[in-house]
Amino acid sequence: EVRLVESGGGLVKPEGSLRLSCAASGFIFSSYNMNWVRQAPGKGLEWVSSISSSSTYIYYADSVKGRFTISRDNAKNSLFLQMNSLRAEDTAIYYCARDLARQLWFDPWGQGTLVTVSS
Amino acid sequence: AIRMTQSPSSFSASTGDRVTLTCRASQGISSYLAWYQQKPGKAPEVLIYGASTLQSGVPSRFSGSGSGTDFNFTISCLQSEDFATYYCQQYYSYPRTFGQGTKVEIK
């Protein structure tokens, strides 16, 4: 069974940092691109960042560029999102999701981890 | 960035109704469009990709059409489990962008 499990969310003060993880299982992790998508409370979906299977290509939304860093460890089947200089508007559920070259839609998604930025 | 605009934002319907949602891209995206369903407290799930291809295991009452800038998503006979929020998403280019969602509520 393909499974993605996020962790690392929590309450953090403005300007603080947090590192999210996504543990993958049930598929060949190193063959897939990976993504982070977030959803603010009661709001829609916002793509955050993508990383290619071998980390060659990395993309960020303008809203997080320069503050967030996506990375992966294919040996440990894990995806990460280092979030620095956090703002109140970064408060959201963060989902990881996979995609595949030539099959670029997101499937599946993890259950999400909640990040709350508040003083 | 390509802007995705869904309409309506929400509407009420009854079980058994045929419903059609629309999604418009601010520029052509060929057929690089997916539709996701999200239920409260759950992660989104893909229903349609390539604008019209049904994801494996998804009931045939769901369908999608369109290419370029205008897309439709149809539920032929609404079931109780279909009350949810639906999002379109383009994967033609980065940044990936989603529509704002259409919430289908019970009338």
GROMACS .gro file of C-alpha atoms in nm:
model
  226
    1GLU     CA    1   0.000   0.000   0.000
    2VAL     CA    2   0.130   0.343  -0.095
    3ARG     CA    3   0.152   0.557   0.215
    4LEU     CA    4   0.271   0.908   0.296
    5VAL     CA    5   0.288   1.018   0.659
    6GLU     CA    6   0.372   1.377   0.753
    7SER     CA    7   0.510   1.482   1.089
    8GLY     CA    8   0.680   1.776   1.254
    9GLY     CA    9   0.394   2.022   1.272
   10GLY     CA   10   0.313   2.223   1.580
   11LEU     CA   11   0.288   2.567   1.736
   12VAL     CA   12   0.570   2.809   1.660
   13LYS     CA   13   0.617   3.179   1.719
   14PRO     CA   14   0.648   3.429   1.434
   15GLU     CA   15   0.998   3.435   1.289
   16GLY     CA   16   1.055   3.085   1.425
   17SER     CA   17   1.152   2.770   1.237
   18LEU     CA   18   1.007   2.426   1.190
   19ARG     CA   19   1.108   2.118   0.990
   20LEU     CA   20   0.841   1.897   0.843
   21SER     CA   21   0.899   1.537   0.739
   22CYS     CA   22   0.709   1.303   0.512
   23ALA     CA   23   0.779   0.931   0.542
   24ALA     CA   24   0.702   0.731   0.229
   25SER     CA   25   0.634   0.360   0.198
   26GLY     CA   26   0.485   0.113  -0.046
   27PHE     CA   27   0.654   0.245  -0.359
   28ILE     CA   28   0.997   0.319  -0.504
   29PHE     CA   29   1.044   0.661  -0.349
   30SER     CA   30   1.350   0.749  -0.557
   31SER     CA   31   1.148   0.725  -0.879
   32TYR     CA   32   0.893   0.992  -0.789
   33ASN     CA   33   0.884   1.367  -0.769
   34MET     CA   34   0.752   1.495  -0.438
   35ASN     CA   35   0.554   1.799  -0.340
   36TRP     CA   36   0.428   2.005  -0.048
   37VAL     CA   37   0.082   2.159  -0.062
   38ARG     CA   38  -0.078   2.358   0.217
   39GLN     CA   39  -0.427   2.458   0.321
   40ALA     CA   40  -0.494   2.744   0.556
   41PRO     CA   41  -0.787   2.693   0.794
   42GLY     CA   42  -1.112   2.708   0.598
   43LYS     CA   43  -0.931   2.798   0.278
   44GLY     CA   44  -0.832   2.632  -0.049
   45LEU     CA   45  -0.525   2.443  -0.157
   46GLU     CA   46  -0.195   2.620  -0.221
   47TRP     CA   47   0.104   2.449  -0.383
   48VAL     CA   48   0.421   2.522  -0.184
   49SER     CA   49   0.716   2.337  -0.336
   50SER     CA   50   0.826   2.048  -0.556
   51ILE     CA   51   1.144   1.843  -0.584
   52SER     CA   52   1.234   1.603  -0.861
   53SER     CA   53   1.320   1.241  -0.799
   54SER     CA   54   1.696   1.300  -0.780
   55SER     CA   55   1.672   1.652  -0.636
   56THR     CA   56   1.792   1.803  -0.964
   57TYR     CA   57   1.491   2.031  -1.003
   58ILE     CA   58   1.339   2.230  -0.718
   59TYR     CA   59   1.055   2.480  -0.736
   60TYR     CA   60   0.893   2.711  -0.482
   61ALA     CA   61   0.587   2.928  -0.461
   62ASP     CA   62   0.673   3.297  -0.448
   63SER     CA   63   0.508   3.316  -0.106
   64VAL     CA   64   0.775   3.090   0.050
   65LYS     CA   65   1.079   3.146  -0.171
   66GLY     CA   66   1.384   3.235   0.035
   67ARG     CA   67   1.225   3.111   0.359
   68PHE     CA   68   1.143   2.745   0.292
   69THR     CA   69   1.377   2.470   0.170
   70ILE     CA   70   1.259   2.140   0.029
   71SER     CA   71   1.487   1.836   0.038
   72ARG     CA   72   1.473   1.459   0.029
   73ASP     CA   73   1.669   1.156   0.140
   74ASN     CA   74   1.607   0.874  -0.103
   75ALA     CA   75   1.798   0.627   0.112
   76LYS     CA   76   1.553   0.692   0.395
   77ASN     CA   77   1.242   0.733   0.179
   78SER     CA   78   1.184   1.073   0.330
   79LEU     CA   79   1.085   1.421   0.218
   80PHE     CA   80   1.149   1.736   0.420
   81LEU     CA   81   1.043   2.098   0.435
   82GLN     CA   82   1.260   2.334   0.638
   83MET     CA   83   1.053   2.640   0.719
   84ASN     CA   84   1.227   2.953   0.848
   85SER     CA   85   1.109   3.306   0.925
   86LEU     CA   86   0.758   3.177   0.974
   87ARG     CA   87   0.465   3.416   0.951
   88ALA     CA   88   0.106   3.400   1.069
   89GLU     CA   89  -0.003   3.347   0.710
   90ASP     CA   90   0.199   3.023   0.697
   91THR     CA   91  -0.052   2.869   0.939
   92ALA     CA   92  -0.197   2.572   0.753
   93ILE     CA   93  -0.220   2.200   0.720
   94TYR     CA   94   0.080   2.087   0.517
   95TYR     CA   95   0.036   1.786   0.291
   96CYS     CA   96   0.299   1.592   0.104
   97ALA     CA   97   0.203   1.433  -0.226
   98ARG     CA   98   0.386   1.246  -0.499
   99ASP     CA   99   0.382   1.275  -0.872
  100LEU     CA  100   0.563   1.102  -1.153
  101ALA     CA  101   0.720   1.228  -1.471
  102ARG     CA  102   0.446   1.216  -1.738
  103GLN     CA  103   0.192   1.164  -1.460
  104LEU     CA  104   0.222   1.500  -1.294
  105TRP     CA  105  -0.098   1.507  -1.093
  106PHE     CA  106  -0.073   1.460  -0.717
  107ASP     CA  107  -0.152   1.109  -0.602
  108PRO     CA  108  -0.170   1.013  -0.328
  109TRP     CA  109  -0.156   1.271  -0.054
  110GLY     CA  110  -0.057   1.224   0.308
  111GLN     CA  111  -0.298   1.302   0.591
  112GLY     CA  112  -0.129   1.634   0.661
  113THR     CA  113   0.038   1.800   0.958
  114LEU     CA  114  -0.082   2.125   1.114
  115VAL     CA  115   0.151   2.419   1.149
  116THR     CA  116   0.031   2.708   1.363
  117VAL     CA  117   0.230   3.030   1.371
  118SER     CA  118   0.123   3.244   1.664
  119SER     CA  119   0.271   3.436   1.951
  120ALA     CA  120   0.152   3.214  -1.288
  121ILE     CA  121  -0.150   3.049  -1.445
  122ARG     CA  122  -0.468   3.144  -1.264
  123MET     CA  123  -0.737   2.881  -1.225
  124THR     CA  124  -1.091   3.009  -1.172
  125GLN     CA  125  -1.370   2.774  -1.065
  126SER     CA  126  -1.739   2.843  -1.071
  127PRO     CA  127  -1.956   2.844  -0.881
  128SER     CA  128  -1.780   2.873  -0.544
  129SER     CA  129  -2.059   2.671  -0.384
  130PHE     CA  130  -2.404   2.547  -0.456
  131SER     CA  131  -2.673   2.322  -0.317
  132ALA     CA  132  -2.796   2.010  -0.490
  133SER     CA  133  -3.002   1.702  -0.418
  134THR     CA  134  -2.913   1.336  -0.434
  135GLY     CA  135  -2.971   1.215  -0.787
  136ASP     CA  136  -2.902   1.552  -0.949
  137ARG     CA  137  -2.665   1.596  -1.239
  138VAL     CA  138  -2.412   1.863  -1.154
  139THR     CA  139  -2.148   2.033  -1.364
  140LEU     CA  140  -1.864   2.241  -1.230
  141THR     CA  141  -1.643   2.462  -1.443
  142CYS     CA  142  -1.278   2.558  -1.429
  143ARG     CA  143  -1.108   2.816  -1.646
  144ALA     CA  144  -0.735   2.866  -1.691
  145SER     CA  145  -0.591   3.211  -1.755
  146GLN     CA  146  -0.387   3.065  -2.040
  147GLY     CA  147  -0.388   2.745  -2.237
  148ILE     CA  148  -0.285   2.433  -2.047
  149SER     CA  149  -0.369   2.170  -2.308
  150SER     CA  150  -0.515   1.880  -2.107
  151TYR     CA  151  -0.281   1.911  -1.808
  152LEU     CA  152  -0.566   1.939  -1.561
  153ALA     CA  153  -0.668   1.731  -1.261
  154TRP     CA  154  -0.981   1.733  -1.046
  155TYR     CA  155  -0.961   1.651  -0.675
  156GLN     CA  156  -1.229   1.578  -0.418
  157GLN     CA  157  -1.180   1.681  -0.058
  158LYS     CA  158  -1.408   1.584   0.227
  159PRO     CA  159  -1.398   1.764   0.564
  160GLY     CA  160  -1.094   1.670   0.768
  161LYS     CA  161  -0.947   1.459   0.489
  162ALA     CA  162  -0.672   1.498   0.234
  163PRO     CA  163  -0.768   1.561  -0.129
  164GLU     CA  164  -0.798   1.266  -0.364
  165VAL     CA  165  -0.757   1.276  -0.739
  166LEU     CA  166  -1.065   1.182  -0.940
  167ILE     CA  167  -0.974   1.293  -1.292
  168TYR     CA  168  -0.641   1.362  -1.463
  169GLY     CA  169  -0.553   1.460  -1.816
  170ALA     CA  170  -0.878   1.662  -1.806
  171SER     CA  171  -1.092   1.357  -1.882
  172THR     CA  172  -0.927   1.035  -1.762
  173LEU     CA  173  -1.092   0.870  -1.465
  174GLN     CA  174  -0.853   0.763  -1.188
  175SER     CA  175  -0.861   0.390  -1.122
  176GLY     CA  176  -1.131   0.298  -0.874
  177VAL     CA  177  -1.329   0.620  -0.917
  178PRO     CA  178  -1.699   0.564  -0.996
  179SER     CA  179  -1.805   0.622  -1.356
  180ARG     CA  180  -2.063   0.885  -1.253
  181PHE     CA  181  -1.768   1.125  -1.245
  182SER     CA  182  -1.640   1.265  -1.572
  183GLY     CA  183  -1.432   1.550  -1.705
  184SER     CA  184  -1.399   1.731  -2.034
  185GLY     CA  185  -1.229   2.024  -2.199
  186SER     CA  186  -0.886   2.136  -2.313
  187GLY     CA  187  -0.700   2.461  -2.354
  188THR     CA  188  -0.859   2.703  -2.110
  189ASP     CA  189  -1.209   2.572  -2.039
  190PHE     CA  190  -1.289   2.256  -1.846
  191ASN     CA  191  -1.594   2.087  -1.702
  192PHE     CA  192  -1.638   1.830  -1.427
  193THR     CA  193  -1.966   1.642  -1.411
  194ILE     CA  194  -2.129   1.413  -1.158
  195SER     CA  195  -2.405   1.237  -1.349
  196CYS     CA  196  -2.612   1.127  -1.051
  197LEU     CA  197  -2.513   1.285  -0.722
  198GLN     CA  198  -2.474   1.044  -0.431
  199SER     CA  199  -2.465   1.128  -0.061
  200GLU     CA  200  -2.094   1.056  -0.044
  201ASP     CA  201  -2.026   1.313  -0.319
  202PHE     CA  202  -2.102   1.613  -0.102
  203ALA     CA  203  -1.757   1.762  -0.075
  204THR     CA  204  -1.532   2.034  -0.212
  205TYR     CA  205  -1.385   1.992  -0.559
  206TYR     CA  206  -1.066   2.153  -0.683
  207CYS     CA  207  -0.916   2.178  -1.029
  208GLN     CA  208  -0.540   2.202  -1.066
  209GLN     CA  209  -0.312   2.266  -1.360
  210TYR     CA  210   0.014   2.079  -1.394
  211TYR     CA  211   0.116   2.238  -1.723
  212SER     CA  212   0.377   2.461  -1.562
  213TYR     CA  213   0.523   2.585  -1.236
  214PRO     CA  214   0.398   2.722  -1.011
  215ARG     CA  215   0.132   2.456  -0.989
  216THR     CA  216  -0.198   2.629  -0.923
  217PHE     CA  217  -0.538   2.526  -0.792
  218GLY     CA  218  -0.878   2.672  -0.841
  219GLN     CA  219  -1.041   2.817  -0.530
  220GLY     CA  220  -1.270   2.516  -0.502
  221THR     CA  221  -1.640   2.444  -0.545
  222LYS     CA  222  -1.828   2.322  -0.238
  223VAL     CA  223  -2.120   2.095  -0.321
  224GLU     CA  224  -2.373   2.104  -0.038
  225ILE     CA  225  -2.693   1.920   0.034
  226LYS     CA  226  -3.008   2.106  -0.062
   0.00000   0.00000   0.00000
